[in-house]
Tab-separated table of C-alpha atoms in Angstrom:
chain	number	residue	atom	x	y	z
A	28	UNK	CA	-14.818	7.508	-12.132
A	29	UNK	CA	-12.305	9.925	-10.210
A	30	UNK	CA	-9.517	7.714	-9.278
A	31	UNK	CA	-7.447	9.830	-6.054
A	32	UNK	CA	-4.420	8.674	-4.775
A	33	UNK	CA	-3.595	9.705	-0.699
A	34	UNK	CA	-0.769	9.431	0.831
A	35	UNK	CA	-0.876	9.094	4.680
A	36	UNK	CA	1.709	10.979	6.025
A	37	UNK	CA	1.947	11.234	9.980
A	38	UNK	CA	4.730	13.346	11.416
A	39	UNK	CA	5.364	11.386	15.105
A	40	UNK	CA	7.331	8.055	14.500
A	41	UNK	CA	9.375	6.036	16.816
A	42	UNK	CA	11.707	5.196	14.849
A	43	UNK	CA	11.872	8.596	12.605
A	44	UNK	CA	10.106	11.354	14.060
A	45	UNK	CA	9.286	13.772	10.956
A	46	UNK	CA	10.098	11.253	8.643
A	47	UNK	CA	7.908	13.073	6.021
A	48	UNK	CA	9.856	15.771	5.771
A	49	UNK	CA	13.193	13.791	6.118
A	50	UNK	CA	15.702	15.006	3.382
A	51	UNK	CA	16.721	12.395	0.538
A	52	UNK	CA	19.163	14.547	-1.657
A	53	UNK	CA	17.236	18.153	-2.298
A	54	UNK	CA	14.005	16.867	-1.925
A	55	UNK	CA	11.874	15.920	1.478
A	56	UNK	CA	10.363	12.205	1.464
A	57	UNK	CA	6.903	13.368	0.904
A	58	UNK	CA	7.882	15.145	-1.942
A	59	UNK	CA	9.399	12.062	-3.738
A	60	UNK	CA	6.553	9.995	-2.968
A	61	UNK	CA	4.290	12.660	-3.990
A	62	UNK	CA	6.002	13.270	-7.572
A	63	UNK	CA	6.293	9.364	-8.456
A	64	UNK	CA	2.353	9.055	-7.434
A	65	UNK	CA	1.679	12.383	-10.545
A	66	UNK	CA	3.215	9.904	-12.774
A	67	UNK	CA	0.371	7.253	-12.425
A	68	UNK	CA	-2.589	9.478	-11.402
A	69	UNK	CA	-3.862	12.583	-11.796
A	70	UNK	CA	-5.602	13.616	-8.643
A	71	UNK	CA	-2.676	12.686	-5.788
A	72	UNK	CA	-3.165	14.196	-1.951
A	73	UNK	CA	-1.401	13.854	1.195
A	74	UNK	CA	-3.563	13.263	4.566
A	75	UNK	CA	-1.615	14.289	7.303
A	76	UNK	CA	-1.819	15.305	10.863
A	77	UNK	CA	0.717	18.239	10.845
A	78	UNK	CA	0.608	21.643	9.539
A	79	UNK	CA	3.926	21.447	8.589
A	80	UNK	CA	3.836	18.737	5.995
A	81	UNK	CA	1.092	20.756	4.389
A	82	UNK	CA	3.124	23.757	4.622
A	83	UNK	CA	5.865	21.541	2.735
A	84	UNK	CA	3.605	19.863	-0.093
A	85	UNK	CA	1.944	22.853	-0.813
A	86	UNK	CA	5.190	24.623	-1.166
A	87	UNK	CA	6.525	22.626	-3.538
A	88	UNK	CA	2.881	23.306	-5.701
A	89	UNK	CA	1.288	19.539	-4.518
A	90	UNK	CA	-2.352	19.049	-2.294
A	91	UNK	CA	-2.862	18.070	1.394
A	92	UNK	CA	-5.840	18.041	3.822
A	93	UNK	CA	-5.325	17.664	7.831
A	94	UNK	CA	-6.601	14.441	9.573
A	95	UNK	CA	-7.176	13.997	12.950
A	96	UNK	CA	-3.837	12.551	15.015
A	97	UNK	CA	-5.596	9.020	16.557
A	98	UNK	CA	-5.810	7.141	13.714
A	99	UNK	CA	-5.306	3.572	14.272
A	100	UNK	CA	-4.159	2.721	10.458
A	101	UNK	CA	-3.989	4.640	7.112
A	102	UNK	CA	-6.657	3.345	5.953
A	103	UNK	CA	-8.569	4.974	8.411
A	104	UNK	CA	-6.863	8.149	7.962
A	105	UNK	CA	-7.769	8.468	3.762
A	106	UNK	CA	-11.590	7.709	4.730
A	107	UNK	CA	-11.202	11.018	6.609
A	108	UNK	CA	-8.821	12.302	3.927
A	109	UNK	CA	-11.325	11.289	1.209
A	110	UNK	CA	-14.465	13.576	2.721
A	111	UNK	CA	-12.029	16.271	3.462
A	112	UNK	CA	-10.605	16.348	-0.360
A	113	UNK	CA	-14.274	16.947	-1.311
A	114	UNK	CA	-14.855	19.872	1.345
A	115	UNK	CA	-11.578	21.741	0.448
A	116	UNK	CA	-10.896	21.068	-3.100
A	117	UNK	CA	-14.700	20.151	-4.483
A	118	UNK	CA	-13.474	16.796	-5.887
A	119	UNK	CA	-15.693	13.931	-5.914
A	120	UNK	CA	-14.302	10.317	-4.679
A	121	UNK	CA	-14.736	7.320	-6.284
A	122	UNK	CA	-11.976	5.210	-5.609
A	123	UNK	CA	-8.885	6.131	-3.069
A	124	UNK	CA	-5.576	4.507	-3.371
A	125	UNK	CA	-4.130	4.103	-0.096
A	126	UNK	CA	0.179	4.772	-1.021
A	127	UNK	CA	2.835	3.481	1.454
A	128	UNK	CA	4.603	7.254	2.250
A	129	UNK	CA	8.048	5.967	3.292
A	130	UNK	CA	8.960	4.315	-0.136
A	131	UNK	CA	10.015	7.213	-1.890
A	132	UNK	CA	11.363	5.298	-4.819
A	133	UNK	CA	8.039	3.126	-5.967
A	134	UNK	CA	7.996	2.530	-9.313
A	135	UNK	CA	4.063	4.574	-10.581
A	136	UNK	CA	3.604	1.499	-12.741
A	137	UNK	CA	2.149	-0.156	-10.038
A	138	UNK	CA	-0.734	2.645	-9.789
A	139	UNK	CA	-1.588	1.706	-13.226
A	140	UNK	CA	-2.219	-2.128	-12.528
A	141	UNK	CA	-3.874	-1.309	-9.546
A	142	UNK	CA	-6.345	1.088	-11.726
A	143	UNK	CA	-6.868	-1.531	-13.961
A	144	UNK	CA	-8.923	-3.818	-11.321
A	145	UNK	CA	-11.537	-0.639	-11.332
A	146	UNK	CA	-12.656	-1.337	-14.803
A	147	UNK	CA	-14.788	-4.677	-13.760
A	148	UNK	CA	-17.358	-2.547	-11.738
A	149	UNK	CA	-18.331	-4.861	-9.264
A	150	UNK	CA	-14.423	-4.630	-7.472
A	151	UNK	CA	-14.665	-2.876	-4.011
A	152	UNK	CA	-11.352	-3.552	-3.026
A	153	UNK	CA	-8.116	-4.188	-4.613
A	154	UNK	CA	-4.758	-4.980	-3.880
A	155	UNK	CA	-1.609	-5.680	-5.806
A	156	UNK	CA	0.848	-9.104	-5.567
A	157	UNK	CA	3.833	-10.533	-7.172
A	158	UNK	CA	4.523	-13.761	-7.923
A	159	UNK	CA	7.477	-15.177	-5.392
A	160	UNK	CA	11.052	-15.809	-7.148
A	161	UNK	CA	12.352	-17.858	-4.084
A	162	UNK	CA	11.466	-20.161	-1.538
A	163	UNK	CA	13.085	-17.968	1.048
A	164	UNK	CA	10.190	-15.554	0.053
A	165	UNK	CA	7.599	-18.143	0.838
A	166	UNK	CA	8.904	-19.487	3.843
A	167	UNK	CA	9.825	-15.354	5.266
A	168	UNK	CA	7.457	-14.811	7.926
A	169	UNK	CA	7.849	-10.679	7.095
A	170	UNK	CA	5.771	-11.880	3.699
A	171	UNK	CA	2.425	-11.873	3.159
A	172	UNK	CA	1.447	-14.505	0.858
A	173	UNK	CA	-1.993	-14.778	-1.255
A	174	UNK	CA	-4.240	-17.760	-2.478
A	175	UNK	CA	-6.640	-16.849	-4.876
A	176	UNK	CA	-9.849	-17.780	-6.776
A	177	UNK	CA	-10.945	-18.107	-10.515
A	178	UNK	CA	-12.005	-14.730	-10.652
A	179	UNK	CA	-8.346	-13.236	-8.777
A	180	UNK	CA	-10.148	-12.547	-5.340
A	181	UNK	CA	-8.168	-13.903	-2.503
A	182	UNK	CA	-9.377	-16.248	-0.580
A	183	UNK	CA	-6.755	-15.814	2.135
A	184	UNK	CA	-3.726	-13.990	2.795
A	185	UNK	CA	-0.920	-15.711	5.447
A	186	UNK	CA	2.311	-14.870	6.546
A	187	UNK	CA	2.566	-19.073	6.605
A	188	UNK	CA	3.640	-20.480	3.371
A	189	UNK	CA	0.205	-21.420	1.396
A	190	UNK	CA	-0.841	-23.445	0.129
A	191	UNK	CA	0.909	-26.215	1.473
A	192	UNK	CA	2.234	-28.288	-1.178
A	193	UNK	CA	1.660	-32.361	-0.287
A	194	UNK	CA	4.042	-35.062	-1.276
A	195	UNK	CA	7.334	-32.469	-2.577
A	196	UNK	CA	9.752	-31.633	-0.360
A	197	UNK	CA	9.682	-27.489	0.439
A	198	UNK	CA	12.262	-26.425	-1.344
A	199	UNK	CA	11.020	-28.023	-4.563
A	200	UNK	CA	7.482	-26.383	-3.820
A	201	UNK	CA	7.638	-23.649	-6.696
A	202	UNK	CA	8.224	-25.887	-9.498
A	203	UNK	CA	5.155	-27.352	-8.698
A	204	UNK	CA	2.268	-24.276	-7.813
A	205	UNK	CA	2.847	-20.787	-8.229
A	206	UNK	CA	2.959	-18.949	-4.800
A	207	UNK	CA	2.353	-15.193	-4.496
A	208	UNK	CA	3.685	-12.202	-2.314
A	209	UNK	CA	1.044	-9.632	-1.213
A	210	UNK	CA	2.292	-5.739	-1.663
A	211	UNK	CA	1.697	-2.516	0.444
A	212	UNK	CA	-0.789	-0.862	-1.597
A	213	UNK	CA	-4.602	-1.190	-1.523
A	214	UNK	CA	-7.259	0.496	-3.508
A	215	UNK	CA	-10.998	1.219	-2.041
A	216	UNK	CA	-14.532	1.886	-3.453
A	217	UNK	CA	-15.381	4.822	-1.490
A	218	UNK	CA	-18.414	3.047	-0.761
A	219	UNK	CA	-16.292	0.493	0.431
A	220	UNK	CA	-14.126	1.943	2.151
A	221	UNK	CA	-16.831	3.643	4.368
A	222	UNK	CA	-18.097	0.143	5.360
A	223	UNK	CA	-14.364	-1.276	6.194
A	224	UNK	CA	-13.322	1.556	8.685
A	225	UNK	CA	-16.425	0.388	10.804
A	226	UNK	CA	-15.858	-3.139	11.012
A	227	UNK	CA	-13.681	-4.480	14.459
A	228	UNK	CA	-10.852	-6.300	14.283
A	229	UNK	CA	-11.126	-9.686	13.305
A	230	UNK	CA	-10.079	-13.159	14.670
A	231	UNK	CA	-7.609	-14.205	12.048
A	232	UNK	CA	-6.501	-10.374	11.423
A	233	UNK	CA	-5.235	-10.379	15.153
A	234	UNK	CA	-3.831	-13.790	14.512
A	235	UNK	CA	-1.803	-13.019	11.865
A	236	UNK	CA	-1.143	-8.949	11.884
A	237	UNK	CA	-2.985	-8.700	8.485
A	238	UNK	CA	-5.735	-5.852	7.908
A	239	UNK	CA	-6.685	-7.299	5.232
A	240	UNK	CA	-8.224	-10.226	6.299
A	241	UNK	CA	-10.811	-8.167	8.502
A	242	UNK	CA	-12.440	-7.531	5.080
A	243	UNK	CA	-12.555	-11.334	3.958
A	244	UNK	CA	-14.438	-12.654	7.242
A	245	UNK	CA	-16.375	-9.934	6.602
A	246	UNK	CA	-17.316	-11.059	3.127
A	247	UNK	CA	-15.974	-8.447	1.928
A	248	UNK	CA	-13.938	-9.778	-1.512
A	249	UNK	CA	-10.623	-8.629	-2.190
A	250	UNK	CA	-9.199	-8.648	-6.112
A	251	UNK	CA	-5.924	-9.023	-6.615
A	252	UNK	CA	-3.775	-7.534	-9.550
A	253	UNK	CA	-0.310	-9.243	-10.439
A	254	UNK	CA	2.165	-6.217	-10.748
A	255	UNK	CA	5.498	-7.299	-12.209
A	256	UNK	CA	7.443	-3.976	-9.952
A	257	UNK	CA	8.897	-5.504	-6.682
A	258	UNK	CA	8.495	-3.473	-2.811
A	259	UNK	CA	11.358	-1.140	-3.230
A	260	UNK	CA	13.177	0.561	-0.183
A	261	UNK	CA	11.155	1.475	2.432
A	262	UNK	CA	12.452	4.404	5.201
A	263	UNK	CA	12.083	3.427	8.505
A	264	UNK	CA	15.273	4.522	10.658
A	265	UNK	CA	18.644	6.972	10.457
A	266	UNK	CA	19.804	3.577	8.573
A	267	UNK	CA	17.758	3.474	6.057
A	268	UNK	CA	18.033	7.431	5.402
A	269	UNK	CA	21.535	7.200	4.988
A	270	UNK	CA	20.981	4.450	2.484
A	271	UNK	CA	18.298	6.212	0.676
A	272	UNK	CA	20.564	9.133	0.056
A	273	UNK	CA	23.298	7.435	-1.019
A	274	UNK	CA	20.841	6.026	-3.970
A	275	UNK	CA	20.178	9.093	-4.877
A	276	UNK	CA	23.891	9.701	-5.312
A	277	UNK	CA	24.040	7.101	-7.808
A	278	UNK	CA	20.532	8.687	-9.867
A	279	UNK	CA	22.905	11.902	-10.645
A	280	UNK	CA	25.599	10.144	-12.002
């Protein structure tokens, strides 16, 4: 099974235009995301919309394919990215990682567990969570939180707190159920992921802001791996730039 990671890389942002190519210390975003991904995988592309990020990740020796510039999510973008990868480099598809490309510092471990879900053949989609250390996590409307099944398929994903704990006050909730925080990166059957880019938006997805639960009204199950590696800094503005390359700063000494 060829397990391909792609990283979605678009050059316009509002925020950050040609944040891909964004310096943090000698090295442009894309190329820190792209070297942490060769850690975990073997087969790691960027999907892009701009001939100058793959002018930049193929000068620094790494893979990209061009994408058109109207898609709605990256997950659309590596369903494209995943037939073009075949075309230009002759590599069959099984599974695509989708990887966050602003988060330049991800630890590669997290590639690993989310490999790991592949090895029960019947997964078609996977995600990765961590277990919540705080209420304030919980309770964080910018969270995502899980509820699972017996076989580690979620059953639904909320920015509410769930499940609702009866008869202990909230800030007592963790000693009594084990809550879990849902992380950026998701992992697709290409079979799978061919079905998912066609389905609408769903009821609850609009509701909530959550992609992922498209795919569970859709019946579509969703296994998820508990990854001990927390989110880690993602780049969004000149803000967050400045802070990533004072990190850096403190890697060299």
């Amino acid at each position: 099974m060829n397990i391909v990671g792609i990283i979605p890389s678009r050059y316009a942002s509002s925020r950050l235009p040609g944040k891909p190519l964004a310096l943090i210390g000698d090295k442009s975003m894309v190329q820190w995301v792209y070297e942490n991904c060769k850690k975990g995988l073997d087969d790691v592309f960027v999907a892009t919309d701009d001939q100058r990020i793959i002018d930049a990740v193929e000068a620094f020796g790494g893979k990209a394919v061009m994408t058109a510039e109207d898609h709605q999510s990256g997950t659309d973008r590596c369903a494209e990215a995943a037939e073009a990868i075949e075309l230009k480099y002759g590599l069959k598809v099984d599974v695509v990682i989708n990887i966050q490309g602003d988060e330049p510092f991800f630890e590669a471990q997290q590639l690993v567990d989310i490999k790991q879900a592949f090895e029960d053949k019947t997964v078609q989609l996977a995600t990765l969570i961590k277990k919540a250390d705080s209420i304030d996590q919980v309770t964080d409307i910018g969270e995502a939180k899980v509820i699972l099944n017996e076989k580690n398929d979620a059953i639904l994903f909320s920015r509410s707190p769930i499940p609702f704990i009866r008869n202990h006050v909230q800030s007592e909730w963790l000693k009594h159920h084990d809550f879990y925080l849902h992380l950026g990166i998701y992992a697709y059957h290409i079979d799978a992921l061919k079905k998912i880019v066609k389905l609408k938006p769903s009821s609850l997805e609009l509701a909530e802001s959550l992609e992922q639960l498209r795919w569970i009204e859709n019946g579509i199950p969703v296994r998820c791996v508990v990854t001990e590696n927390d989110e880690t800094m993602c780049i969004d503005t000149e803000e967050d730039l400045i802070k990533a390359n004072e990190y850096v700063k403190t890697l060299s000494k």
